[in-house]
Amino acid sequence: MIGEKVRLSRIMRKGKVMLLAMDQGIEHGPVDFNEKNIDPHYVFDIAAKGGFTGFAIHKGIAYKYMENYAGKVPLVLKLNGRTNINPKEDVYSSPVAAVKEAVRLGADAIGYTIYVGSPMEAKMFHEFGMIQAEAKEYGMPSIVWAYPRGKYVKNEKSVESISYAARVALELGADIVKVNYTGSTESFSQVVKAAQGCHVISAGGSKLDEDAFIEKAKEVMAAGAVGFAVGRNVWQSEKPMEITQRLKDVVFGK
Ligand code: FBP
């Protein structure tokens, strides 16, 4: 569908993706923020001036701040969310926004988290299925944050469980799947293989030493992934524009 292609071309530059994520306020709480980055303007500025191919946020932030940044960075609207106060055993992310709101806010993609293997998986599959069908009607691409998580998942970091989650995203119709890195190029290429054409991007994860983060980025790209959805490693950095440039060099090539 033409709308989907047009929107995807804004999220994907030269076939690569570099999203800045700031949904941690719901997912982890304000504990992730400091004096500077607690202000959404600060992080929006990094997204816009840093040339990110998208900014992944919840609707409350989008309604209050997006008008200042429209045309400067594409919007990826997260349509579900959860806090980490709830038990991990039957982890569930609830729909919190509608596809129509994403359209109204001028989003170029929707983001949706699915906890593969959770006892609540069936509900999340159903809700995503309905939401994604509606997104398709608007020509809106979808990016699935696919996490193996919940009491039936033996090891949420194993290559097997992350490959399974990536495959689930393909089968559910996601255009892009965001997974946690498996720790080596060799193992991550198995994840990319499992996803078969559903473009794989890696999470940034908790803040690393900056050289170590760039090494990780090189391994991710060498595995055939198309980029990142990164948050804390950028906006928790003392020099966010510098780490952004280094990451850009890895993702898009110098
Ligand atoms: P980070 O780069 O900060 O890890 O952000 C990526 C992300 O997917 C966020 O979009 C999301 O809030 C968070 O990670 C989820 O983390 P967790 O695995 O702790 O639930």
CSV table of C-alpha atoms and ligand atoms in Angstrom, one decimal:
chain,number,residue,atom,x,y,z
A,1,MET,CA,0.0,0.0,0.0
A,2,ILE,CA,1.3,3.4,-1.0
A,3,GLY,CA,0.8,5.1,2.4
A,4,GLU,CA,2.8,2.4,4.2
A,5,LYS,CA,5.7,2.8,1.7
A,6,VAL,CA,5.7,6.6,2.1
A,7,ARG,CA,5.7,6.4,5.8
A,8,LEU,CA,8.3,3.6,6.0
A,9,SER,CA,10.6,5.7,3.7
A,10,ARG,CA,10.7,8.3,6.4
A,11,ILE,CA,11.4,5.9,9.2
A,12,MET,CA,14.0,4.0,7.1
A,13,ARG,CA,16.8,6.0,5.6
A,14,LYS,CA,19.0,4.2,3.1
A,15,GLY,CA,17.3,1.0,4.4
A,16,LYS,CA,18.4,1.8,7.9
A,17,VAL,CA,16.6,2.7,11.1
A,18,MET,CA,17.7,4.8,14.0
A,19,LEU,CA,14.9,5.5,16.4
A,20,LEU,CA,15.2,7.4,19.7
A,21,ALA,CA,12.9,5.9,22.3
A,22,MET,CA,11.5,7.8,25.3
A,23,ASP,CA,8.7,5.6,26.6
A,24,GLN,CA,10.8,4.7,29.7
A,25,GLY,CA,8.7,7.2,31.8
A,26,ILE,CA,5.9,4.6,31.7
A,27,GLU,CA,8.0,1.4,31.3
A,28,HIS,CA,10.5,2.1,34.0
A,29,GLY,CA,9.4,5.3,35.7
A,30,PRO,CA,11.2,8.6,36.3
A,31,VAL,CA,14.1,6.8,37.9
A,32,ASP,CA,15.7,6.7,34.4
A,33,PHE,CA,15.8,10.5,34.1
A,34,ASN,CA,18.0,13.2,35.5
A,35,GLU,CA,17.6,17.0,35.9
A,36,LYS,CA,18.1,17.5,32.1
A,37,ASN,CA,16.5,14.6,30.4
A,38,ILE,CA,13.3,14.6,32.5
A,39,ASP,CA,12.3,17.5,30.3
A,40,PRO,CA,10.8,16.1,27.0
A,41,HIS,CA,12.1,19.2,25.2
A,42,TYR,CA,15.7,18.1,25.9
A,43,VAL,CA,15.1,14.7,24.4
A,44,PHE,CA,13.0,16.0,21.5
A,45,ASP,CA,15.9,18.3,20.6
A,46,ILE,CA,18.3,15.3,20.5
A,47,ALA,CA,15.9,13.4,18.3
A,48,ALA,CA,15.5,16.3,15.9
A,49,LYS,CA,19.0,17.7,15.8
A,50,GLY,CA,20.6,14.3,15.9
A,51,GLY,CA,18.8,13.2,12.7
A,52,PHE,CA,17.1,10.2,14.2
A,53,THR,CA,14.7,8.5,11.7
A,54,GLY,CA,12.0,8.4,14.3
A,55,PHE,CA,11.1,9.3,17.9
A,56,ALA,CA,9.1,6.6,19.8
A,57,ILE,CA,6.9,8.1,22.5
A,58,HIS,CA,3.5,7.8,24.2
A,59,LYS,CA,0.6,10.0,23.2
A,60,GLY,CA,0.7,12.2,26.3
A,61,ILE,CA,4.2,13.5,25.3
A,62,ALA,CA,3.1,13.7,21.7
A,63,TYR,CA,0.0,15.8,22.4
A,64,LYS,CA,2.0,18.2,24.6
A,65,TYR,CA,5.2,18.6,22.7
A,66,MET,CA,5.0,17.2,19.1
A,67,GLU,CA,3.8,20.4,17.5
A,68,ASN,CA,7.1,22.0,18.1
A,69,TYR,CA,9.0,19.2,16.3
A,70,ALA,CA,6.6,18.2,13.5
A,71,GLY,CA,8.6,17.9,10.3
A,72,LYS,CA,11.9,17.7,12.3
A,73,VAL,CA,11.7,14.1,13.3
A,74,PRO,CA,9.1,11.4,12.4
A,75,LEU,CA,6.8,10.2,15.1
A,76,VAL,CA,6.5,6.6,16.2
A,77,LEU,CA,3.5,6.5,18.5
A,78,LYS,CA,3.5,3.7,21.1
A,79,LEU,CA,0.0,2.4,21.3
A,80,ASN,CA,0.4,0.2,24.4
A,81,GLY,CA,2.3,0.4,27.7
A,82,ARG,CA,2.8,-0.9,31.2
A,83,THR,CA,4.7,0.1,34.3
A,84,ASN,CA,7.3,-2.2,35.8
A,85,ILE,CA,5.4,-2.1,39.2
A,86,ASN,CA,3.3,-5.0,38.1
A,87,PRO,CA,4.6,-8.6,38.5
A,88,LYS,CA,6.7,-9.9,35.6
A,89,GLU,CA,5.1,-13.4,35.8
A,90,ASP,CA,2.0,-12.6,33.8
A,91,VAL,CA,3.3,-9.4,32.2
A,92,TYR,CA,0.9,-7.6,30.0
A,93,SER,CA,1.0,-4.3,28.1
A,94,SER,CA,-2.3,-2.6,27.8
A,95,PRO,CA,-3.5,-0.6,24.7
A,96,VAL,CA,-3.5,3.1,25.7
A,97,ALA,CA,-4.0,4.9,22.4
A,98,ALA,CA,-5.8,4.4,19.1
A,99,VAL,CA,-4.6,4.2,15.6
A,100,LYS,CA,-6.7,7.2,14.8
A,101,GLU,CA,-4.8,9.2,17.3
A,102,ALA,CA,-1.5,8.2,15.6
A,103,VAL,CA,-3.0,9.4,12.3
A,104,ARG,CA,-4.2,12.7,13.9
A,105,LEU,CA,-0.8,13.3,15.5
A,106,GLY,CA,0.9,12.7,12.1
A,107,ALA,CA,2.7,9.6,13.1
A,108,ASP,CA,4.8,7.6,10.5
A,109,ALA,CA,4.5,4.3,12.4
A,110,ILE,CA,2.9,2.8,15.4
A,111,GLY,CA,4.9,1.0,18.1
A,112,TYR,CA,3.5,-2.0,20.0
A,113,THR,CA,5.0,-4.2,22.7
A,114,ILE,CA,4.3,-7.9,22.8
A,115,TYR,CA,5.5,-10.1,25.6
A,116,VAL,CA,6.0,-13.4,23.8
A,117,GLY,CA,5.4,-16.4,26.1
A,118,SER,CA,3.5,-14.4,28.8
A,119,PRO,CA,0.3,-16.0,30.1
A,120,MET,CA,-1.3,-12.8,28.7
A,121,GLU,CA,0.1,-13.4,25.2
A,122,ALA,CA,-3.2,-14.4,23.7
A,123,LYS,CA,-4.8,-11.1,24.7
A,124,MET,CA,-1.8,-9.1,23.4
A,125,PHE,CA,-1.9,-11.1,20.1
A,126,HIS,CA,-5.6,-10.4,19.7
A,127,GLU,CA,-5.3,-6.7,20.5
A,128,PHE,CA,-2.3,-6.2,18.3
A,129,GLY,CA,-4.1,-8.1,15.5
A,130,MET,CA,-7.0,-5.7,15.6
A,131,ILE,CA,-4.9,-2.6,15.9
A,132,GLN,CA,-2.6,-3.6,13.1
A,133,ALA,CA,-5.5,-4.4,10.8
A,134,GLU,CA,-6.8,-0.9,11.4
A,135,ALA,CA,-3.3,0.6,10.9
A,136,LYS,CA,-3.1,-1.2,7.6
A,137,GLU,CA,-6.3,0.6,6.5
A,138,TYR,CA,-4.5,3.9,7.1
A,139,GLY,CA,-1.3,2.8,5.4
A,140,MET,CA,0.5,3.0,8.8
A,141,PRO,CA,3.5,0.7,9.3
A,142,SER,CA,3.9,-1.1,12.6
A,143,ILE,CA,7.0,-1.7,14.8
A,144,VAL,CA,6.7,-4.5,17.3
A,145,TRP,CA,8.8,-4.4,20.5
A,146,ALA,CA,9.1,-8.2,20.9
A,147,TYR,CA,10.2,-9.4,24.3
A,148,PRO,CA,10.2,-13.0,25.5
A,149,ARG,CA,8.9,-12.4,29.0
A,150,GLY,CA,6.7,-14.0,31.7
A,151,LYS,CA,6.6,-17.0,33.9
A,152,TYR,CA,6.7,-19.6,31.1
A,153,VAL,CA,9.8,-18.1,29.5
A,154,LYS,CA,12.9,-19.9,30.8
A,155,ASN,CA,15.4,-17.5,29.6
A,156,GLU,CA,14.4,-14.2,28.1
A,157,LYS,CA,17.9,-13.5,26.9
A,158,SER,CA,18.5,-16.8,25.0
A,159,VAL,CA,19.0,-16.8,21.3
A,160,GLU,CA,16.1,-19.3,21.0
A,161,SER,CA,13.6,-17.1,22.8
A,162,ILE,CA,14.7,-13.9,21.1
A,163,SER,CA,14.6,-15.6,17.7
A,164,TYR,CA,11.1,-16.9,18.5
A,165,ALA,CA,9.9,-13.4,19.5
A,166,ALA,CA,11.4,-12.0,16.2
A,167,ARG,CA,9.6,-14.7,14.2
A,168,VAL,CA,6.3,-14.0,16.0
A,169,ALA,CA,6.6,-10.3,14.9
A,170,LEU,CA,7.0,-11.4,11.3
A,171,GLU,CA,4.1,-13.8,11.5
A,172,LEU,CA,1.9,-11.1,13.1
A,173,GLY,CA,2.6,-8.7,10.2
A,174,ALA,CA,5.1,-6.2,11.8
A,175,ASP,CA,7.2,-4.2,9.4
A,176,ILE,CA,10.0,-3.8,11.9
A,177,VAL,CA,10.8,-5.8,15.0
A,178,LYS,CA,12.7,-4.5,18.0
A,179,VAL,CA,14.4,-7.1,20.1
A,180,ASN,CA,17.1,-7.2,22.8
A,181,TYR,CA,20.6,-7.9,21.6
A,182,THR,CA,21.8,-11.5,22.1
A,183,GLY,CA,25.4,-10.7,22.8
A,184,SER,CA,27.3,-11.6,19.6
A,185,THR,CA,27.1,-11.1,15.9
A,186,GLU,CA,26.8,-14.8,15.3
A,187,SER,CA,23.8,-15.3,17.6
A,188,PHE,CA,22.1,-12.1,16.5
A,189,SER,CA,22.3,-13.2,12.9
A,190,GLN,CA,20.2,-16.2,13.9
A,191,VAL,CA,17.6,-13.7,15.1
A,192,VAL,CA,17.7,-11.8,11.8
A,193,LYS,CA,17.4,-15.0,9.9
A,194,ALA,CA,14.3,-16.1,12.0
A,195,ALA,CA,12.7,-12.7,11.2
A,196,GLN,CA,12.9,-13.3,7.4
A,197,GLY,CA,12.3,-9.9,5.9
A,198,CYS,CA,10.7,-8.3,9.0
A,199,HIS,CA,13.5,-5.7,9.6
A,200,VAL,CA,15.3,-6.3,12.9
A,201,ILE,CA,16.4,-3.5,15.1
A,202,SER,CA,18.1,-3.8,18.5
A,203,ALA,CA,17.3,-2.1,21.8
A,204,GLY,CA,20.0,0.0,23.3
A,205,GLY,CA,19.6,-1.3,26.8
A,206,SER,CA,20.8,0.2,30.0
A,207,LYS,CA,23.6,2.8,29.8
A,208,LEU,CA,27.0,1.3,28.8
A,209,ASP,CA,30.4,2.8,28.5
A,210,GLU,CA,30.3,4.6,25.2
A,211,ASP,CA,33.0,2.7,23.4
A,212,ALA,CA,31.3,-0.6,24.6
A,213,PHE,CA,28.0,0.7,23.2
A,214,ILE,CA,29.6,1.5,19.8
A,215,GLU,CA,31.2,-2.0,19.7
A,216,LYS,CA,27.8,-3.5,20.4
A,217,ALA,CA,26.3,-1.4,17.6
A,218,LYS,CA,28.9,-2.7,15.1
A,219,GLU,CA,28.1,-6.2,16.1
A,220,VAL,CA,24.4,-5.6,15.7
A,221,MET,CA,24.9,-4.2,12.2
A,222,ALA,CA,27.3,-6.9,11.2
A,223,ALA,CA,24.6,-9.5,12.0
A,224,GLY,CA,22.3,-8.0,9.3
A,225,ALA,CA,20.1,-5.9,11.5
A,226,VAL,CA,19.0,-2.6,10.1
A,227,GLY,CA,19.5,-0.4,13.1
A,228,PHE,CA,18.5,0.6,16.6
A,229,ALA,CA,15.7,1.9,18.9
A,230,VAL,CA,17.9,3.4,21.5
A,231,GLY,CA,17.0,5.5,24.6
A,232,ARG,CA,19.2,5.6,27.7
A,233,ASN,CA,22.5,5.2,25.9
A,234,VAL,CA,21.8,8.5,24.1
A,235,TRP,CA,19.8,10.7,26.4
A,236,GLN,CA,21.6,9.6,29.6
A,237,SER,CA,24.9,10.4,27.9
A,238,GLU,CA,26.8,13.6,29.0
A,239,LYS,CA,27.4,14.2,25.3
A,240,PRO,CA,24.3,12.9,23.6
A,241,MET,CA,25.1,14.5,20.2
A,242,GLU,CA,28.5,12.9,20.2
A,243,ILE,CA,27.3,9.4,20.8
A,244,THR,CA,24.5,10.0,18.3
A,245,GLN,CA,27.0,10.9,15.6
A,246,ARG,CA,29.1,7.8,16.5
A,247,LEU,CA,26.0,5.6,16.3
A,248,LYS,CA,25.0,7.2,13.0
A,249,ASP,CA,28.4,6.5,11.5
A,250,VAL,CA,27.9,2.8,12.4
A,251,VAL,CA,24.3,2.5,11.3
A,252,PHE,CA,24.5,4.5,8.0
A,253,GLY,CA,28.2,4.1,7.3
A,254,LYS,CA,30.5,7.1,7.2
B,1,FBP,P1,16.7,1.6,25.9
B,1,FBP,O1,17.6,1.8,24.8
B,1,FBP,O2,16.8,2.8,26.9
B,1,FBP,O3,16.8,0.3,26.5
B,1,FBP,O4,15.2,1.8,25.3
B,1,FBP,C1,14.7,0.8,24.5
B,1,FBP,C2,13.4,0.2,25.0
B,1,FBP,O5,12.8,-0.7,24.2
B,1,FBP,C3,12.3,1.3,25.3
B,1,FBP,O6,11.6,1.6,24.2
B,1,FBP,C4,11.6,0.6,26.4
B,1,FBP,O7,11.0,1.5,27.3
B,1,FBP,C5,12.6,-0.2,27.2
B,1,FBP,O8,13.6,-0.4,26.3
B,1,FBP,C6,12.0,-1.5,27.7
B,1,FBP,O9,13.0,-2.0,28.6
B,1,FBP,P2,12.7,-3.3,29.5
B,1,FBP,O10,13.4,-4.4,28.7
B,1,FBP,O11,13.5,-2.9,30.7
B,1,FBP,O12,11.3,-3.4,29.7
